[in-house]
mmCIF file of C-alpha atoms and ligand atoms in Angstrom:
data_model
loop_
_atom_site.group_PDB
_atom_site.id
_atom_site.type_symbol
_atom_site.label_atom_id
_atom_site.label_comp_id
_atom_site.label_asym_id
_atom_site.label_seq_id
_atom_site.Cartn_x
_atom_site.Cartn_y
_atom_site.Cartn_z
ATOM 1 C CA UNK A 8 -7.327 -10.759 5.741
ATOM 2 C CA UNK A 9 -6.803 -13.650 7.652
ATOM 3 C CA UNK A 10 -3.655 -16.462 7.478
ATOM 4 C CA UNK A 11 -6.255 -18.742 6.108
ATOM 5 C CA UNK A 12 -7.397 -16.179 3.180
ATOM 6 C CA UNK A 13 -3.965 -14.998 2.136
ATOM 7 C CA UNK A 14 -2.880 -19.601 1.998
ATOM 8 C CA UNK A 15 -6.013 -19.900 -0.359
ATOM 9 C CA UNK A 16 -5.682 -17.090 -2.471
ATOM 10 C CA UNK A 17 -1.622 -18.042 -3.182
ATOM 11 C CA UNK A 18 -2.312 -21.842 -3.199
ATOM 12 C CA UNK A 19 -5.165 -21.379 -5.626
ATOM 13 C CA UNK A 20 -2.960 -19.696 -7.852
ATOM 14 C CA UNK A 21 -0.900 -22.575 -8.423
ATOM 15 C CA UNK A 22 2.210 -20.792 -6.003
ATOM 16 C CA UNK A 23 3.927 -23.371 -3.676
ATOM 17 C CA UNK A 24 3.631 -22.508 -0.208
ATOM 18 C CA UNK A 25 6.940 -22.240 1.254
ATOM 19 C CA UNK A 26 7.709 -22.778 4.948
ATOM 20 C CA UNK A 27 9.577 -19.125 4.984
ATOM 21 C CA UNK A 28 6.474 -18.143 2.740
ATOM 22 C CA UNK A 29 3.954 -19.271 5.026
ATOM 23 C CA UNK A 30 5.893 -17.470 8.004
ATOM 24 C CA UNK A 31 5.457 -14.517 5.985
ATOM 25 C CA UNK A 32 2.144 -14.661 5.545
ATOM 26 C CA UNK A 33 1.294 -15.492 9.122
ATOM 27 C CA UNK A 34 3.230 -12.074 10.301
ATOM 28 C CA UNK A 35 1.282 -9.934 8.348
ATOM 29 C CA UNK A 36 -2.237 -11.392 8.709
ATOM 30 C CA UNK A 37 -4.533 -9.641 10.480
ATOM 31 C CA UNK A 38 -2.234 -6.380 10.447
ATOM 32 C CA UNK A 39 -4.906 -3.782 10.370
ATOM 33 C CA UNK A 40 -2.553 -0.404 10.165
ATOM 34 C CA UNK A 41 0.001 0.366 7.271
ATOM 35 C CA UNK A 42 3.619 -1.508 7.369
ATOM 36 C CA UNK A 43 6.633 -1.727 5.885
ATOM 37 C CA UNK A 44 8.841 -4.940 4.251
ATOM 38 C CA UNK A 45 11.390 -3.724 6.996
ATOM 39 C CA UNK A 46 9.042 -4.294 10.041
ATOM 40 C CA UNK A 47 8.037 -8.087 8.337
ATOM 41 C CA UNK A 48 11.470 -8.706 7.959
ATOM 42 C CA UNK A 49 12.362 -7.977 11.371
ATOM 43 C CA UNK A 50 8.984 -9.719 12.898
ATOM 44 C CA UNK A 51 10.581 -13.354 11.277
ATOM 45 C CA UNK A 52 13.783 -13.758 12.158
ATOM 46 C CA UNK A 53 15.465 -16.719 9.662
ATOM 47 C CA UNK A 54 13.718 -15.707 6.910
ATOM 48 C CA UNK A 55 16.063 -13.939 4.189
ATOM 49 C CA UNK A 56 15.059 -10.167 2.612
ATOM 50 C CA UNK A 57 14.631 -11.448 -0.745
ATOM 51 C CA UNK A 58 11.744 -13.953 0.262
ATOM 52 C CA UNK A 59 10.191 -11.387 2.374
ATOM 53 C CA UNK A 60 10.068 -8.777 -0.611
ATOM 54 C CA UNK A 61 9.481 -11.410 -3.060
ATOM 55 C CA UNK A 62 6.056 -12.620 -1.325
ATOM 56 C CA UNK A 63 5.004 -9.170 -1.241
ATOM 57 C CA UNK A 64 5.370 -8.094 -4.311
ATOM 58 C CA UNK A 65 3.481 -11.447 -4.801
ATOM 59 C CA UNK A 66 0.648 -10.909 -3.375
ATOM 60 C CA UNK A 67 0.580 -6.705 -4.445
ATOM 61 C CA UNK A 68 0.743 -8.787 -8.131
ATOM 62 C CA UNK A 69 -2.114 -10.777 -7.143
ATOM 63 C CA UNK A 70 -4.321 -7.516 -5.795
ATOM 64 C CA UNK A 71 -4.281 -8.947 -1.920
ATOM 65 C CA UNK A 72 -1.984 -6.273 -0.597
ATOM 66 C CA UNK A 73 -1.550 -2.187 -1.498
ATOM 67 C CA UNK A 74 1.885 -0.981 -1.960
ATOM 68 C CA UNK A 75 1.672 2.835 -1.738
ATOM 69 C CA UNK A 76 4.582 5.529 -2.176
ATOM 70 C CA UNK A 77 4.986 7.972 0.826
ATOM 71 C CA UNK A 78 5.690 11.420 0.227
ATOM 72 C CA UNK A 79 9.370 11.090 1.437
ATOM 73 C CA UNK A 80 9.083 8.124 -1.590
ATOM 74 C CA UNK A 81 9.440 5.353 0.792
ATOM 75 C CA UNK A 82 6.765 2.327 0.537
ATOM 76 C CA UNK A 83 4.152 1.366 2.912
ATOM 77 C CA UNK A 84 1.903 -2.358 2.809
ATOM 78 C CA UNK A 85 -1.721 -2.187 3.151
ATOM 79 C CA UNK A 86 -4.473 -4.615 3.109
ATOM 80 C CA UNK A 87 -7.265 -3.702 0.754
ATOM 81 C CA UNK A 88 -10.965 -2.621 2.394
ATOM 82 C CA UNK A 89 -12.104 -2.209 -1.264
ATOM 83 C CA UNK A 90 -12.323 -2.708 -4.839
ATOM 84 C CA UNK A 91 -10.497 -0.318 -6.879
ATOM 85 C CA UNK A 92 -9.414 2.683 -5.108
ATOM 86 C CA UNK A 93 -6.668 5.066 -4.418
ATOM 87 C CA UNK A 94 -5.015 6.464 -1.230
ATOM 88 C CA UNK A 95 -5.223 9.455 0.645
ATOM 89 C CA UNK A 96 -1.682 9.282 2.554
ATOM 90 C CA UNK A 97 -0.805 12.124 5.676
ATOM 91 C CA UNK A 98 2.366 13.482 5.241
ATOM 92 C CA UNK A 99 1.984 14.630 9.202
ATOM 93 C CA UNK A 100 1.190 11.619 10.854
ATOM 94 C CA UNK A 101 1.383 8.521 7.635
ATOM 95 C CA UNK A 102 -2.021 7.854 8.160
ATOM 96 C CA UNK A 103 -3.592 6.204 4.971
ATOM 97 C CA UNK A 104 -6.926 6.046 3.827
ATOM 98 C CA UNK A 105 -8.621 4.778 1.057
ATOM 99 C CA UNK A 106 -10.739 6.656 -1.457
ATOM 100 C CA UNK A 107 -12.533 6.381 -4.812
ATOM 101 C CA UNK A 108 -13.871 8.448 -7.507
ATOM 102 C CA UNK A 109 -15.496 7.445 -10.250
ATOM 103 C CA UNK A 110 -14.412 11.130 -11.962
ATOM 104 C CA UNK A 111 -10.947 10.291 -12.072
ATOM 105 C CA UNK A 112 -11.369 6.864 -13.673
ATOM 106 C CA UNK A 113 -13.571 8.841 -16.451
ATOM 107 C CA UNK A 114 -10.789 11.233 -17.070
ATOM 108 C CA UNK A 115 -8.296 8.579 -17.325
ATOM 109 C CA UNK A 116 -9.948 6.270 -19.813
ATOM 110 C CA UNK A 117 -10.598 9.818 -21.814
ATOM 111 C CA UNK A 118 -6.855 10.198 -21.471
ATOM 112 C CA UNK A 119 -6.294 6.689 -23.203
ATOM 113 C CA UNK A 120 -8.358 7.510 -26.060
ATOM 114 C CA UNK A 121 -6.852 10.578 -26.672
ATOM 115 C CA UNK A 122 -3.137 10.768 -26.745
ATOM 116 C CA UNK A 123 -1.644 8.283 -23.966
ATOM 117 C CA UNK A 124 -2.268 4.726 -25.492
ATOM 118 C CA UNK A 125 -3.899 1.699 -24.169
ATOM 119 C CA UNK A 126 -3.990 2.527 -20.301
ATOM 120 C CA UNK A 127 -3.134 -0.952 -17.956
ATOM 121 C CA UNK A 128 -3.592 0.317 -14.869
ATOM 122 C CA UNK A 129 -3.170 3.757 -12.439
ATOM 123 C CA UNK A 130 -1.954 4.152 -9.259
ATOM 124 C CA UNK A 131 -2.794 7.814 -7.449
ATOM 125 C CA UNK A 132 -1.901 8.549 -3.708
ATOM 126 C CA UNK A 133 -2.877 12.095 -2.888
ATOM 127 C CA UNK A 134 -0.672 13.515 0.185
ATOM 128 C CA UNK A 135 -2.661 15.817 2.292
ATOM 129 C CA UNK A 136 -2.723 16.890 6.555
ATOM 130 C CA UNK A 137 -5.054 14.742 7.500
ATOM 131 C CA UNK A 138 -8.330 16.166 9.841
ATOM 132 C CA UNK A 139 -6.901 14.831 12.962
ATOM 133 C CA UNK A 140 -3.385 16.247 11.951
ATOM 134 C CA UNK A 141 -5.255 19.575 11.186
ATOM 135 C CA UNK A 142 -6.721 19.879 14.418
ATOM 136 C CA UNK A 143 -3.618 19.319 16.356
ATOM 137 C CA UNK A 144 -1.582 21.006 14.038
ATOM 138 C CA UNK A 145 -3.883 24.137 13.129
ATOM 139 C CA UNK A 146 -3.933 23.318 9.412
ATOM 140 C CA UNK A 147 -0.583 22.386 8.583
ATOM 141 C CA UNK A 148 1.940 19.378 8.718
ATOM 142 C CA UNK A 149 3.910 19.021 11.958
ATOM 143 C CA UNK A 150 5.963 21.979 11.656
ATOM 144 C CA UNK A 151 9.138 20.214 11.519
ATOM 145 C CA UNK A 152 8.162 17.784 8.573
ATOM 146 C CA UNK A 153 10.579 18.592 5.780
ATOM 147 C CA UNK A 154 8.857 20.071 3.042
ATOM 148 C CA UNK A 155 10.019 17.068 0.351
ATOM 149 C CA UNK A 156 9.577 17.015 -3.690
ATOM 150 C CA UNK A 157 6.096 16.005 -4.978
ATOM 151 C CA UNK A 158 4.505 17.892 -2.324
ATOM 152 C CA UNK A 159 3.484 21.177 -3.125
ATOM 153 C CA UNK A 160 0.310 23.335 -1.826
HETATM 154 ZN ZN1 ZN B 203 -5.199 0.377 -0.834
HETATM 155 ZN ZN1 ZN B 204 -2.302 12.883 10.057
HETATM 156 ZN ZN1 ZN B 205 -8.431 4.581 -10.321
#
C-alpha cells in the first residue's frame, strides 16, 4: 500500500484527513513486515497515542490493514496481500503469513446454520514454528520461548 492508496481509500470514505492523520499514514506506508501501534507511535513524534490507535483501528474497520493477536496476546499491524484470509503467526521468530481455506469457511457457515446464529465475521490466527524456525531450531520454538496459554501441541 502506498501513502497515495491508504489518502484515497480514507478520503473516499467521507473521513477528514487530518495533518496528525496523514503523518500516520505516511509512517506506515510501504511497511512491508508486521508492526506494532508502539513502533508508529514512536516513528511520529507530536502525534498523541489516541490518534495513532484511532487511525488504525480505522483503517483495520475499513479492511486496509490486519490486526492479528500474537500468541503472548499482544497485537501486530499488517498490510493485506489478499482477499479474505487468515494468519499463520510463528511463535519462534513472529513471522506472519497469510493463508486461506476454503474448508474452514464451509465449516463455519455450517456452524451458523446450526447452533451459533447469524455469523458477521471470523478471525483465525494459527500459531505454529515456522519452516525456517524448524530448521534452525530442529522442530521446536526457540527453546527459551515461554510456553504461553492458547498454545498447546
Ligand atoms: Zn492479514
Ligand atoms: Zn519462525
Ligand atoms: Zn475465514
Amino acid at each position: 500500500m502506498t501513502n497515495n492508496d491508504l489518502v484515497a481509500a480514507i478520503e473516499g470514505q467521507g473521513y477528514r484527513l487530518t495533518a496528525p492523520r496523514l503523518r500516520v499514514l505516511e509512517s506506515i506506508a510501504g511497511r512491508d513486515t508486521n508492526f506494532t501501534a508502539e513502533e508508529v507511535c514512536a516513528d511520529v513524534p507530536g502525534v498523541g497515542r489516541a490518534t495513532v490507535f484511532r487511525t488504525l483501528k480505522l483503517l483495520v474497520e475499513r479492511g486496509l490493514l490486519c490486526k492479528m493477536i500474537l500468541h503472548d496476546g499482544s497485537p501486530r499491524y499488517s498490510f493485506p496481500l489478499t482477499g479474505h484470509h487468515h494468519h499463520l503467526v510463528c511463535v519462534s521468530c513472529g513471522a506472519i503469513t497469510e493463508f486461506q481455506e476454503s474448508e474452514i469457511e464451509q465449516l463455519l457457515s455450517q456452524l451458523g446454520v446450526s447452533k451459533a446464529g447469524t455469523i458477521v465475521g471470523h478471525r483465525i490466527e494459527v500459531y505454529v514454528v515456522c519452516p525456517t524456525c524448524q530448521v534452525r531450531y530442529g522442530g521446536h520454538a526457540k527453546p527459551e520461548l515461554p510456553i504461553s496459554a492458547g498454545v498447546s501441541s
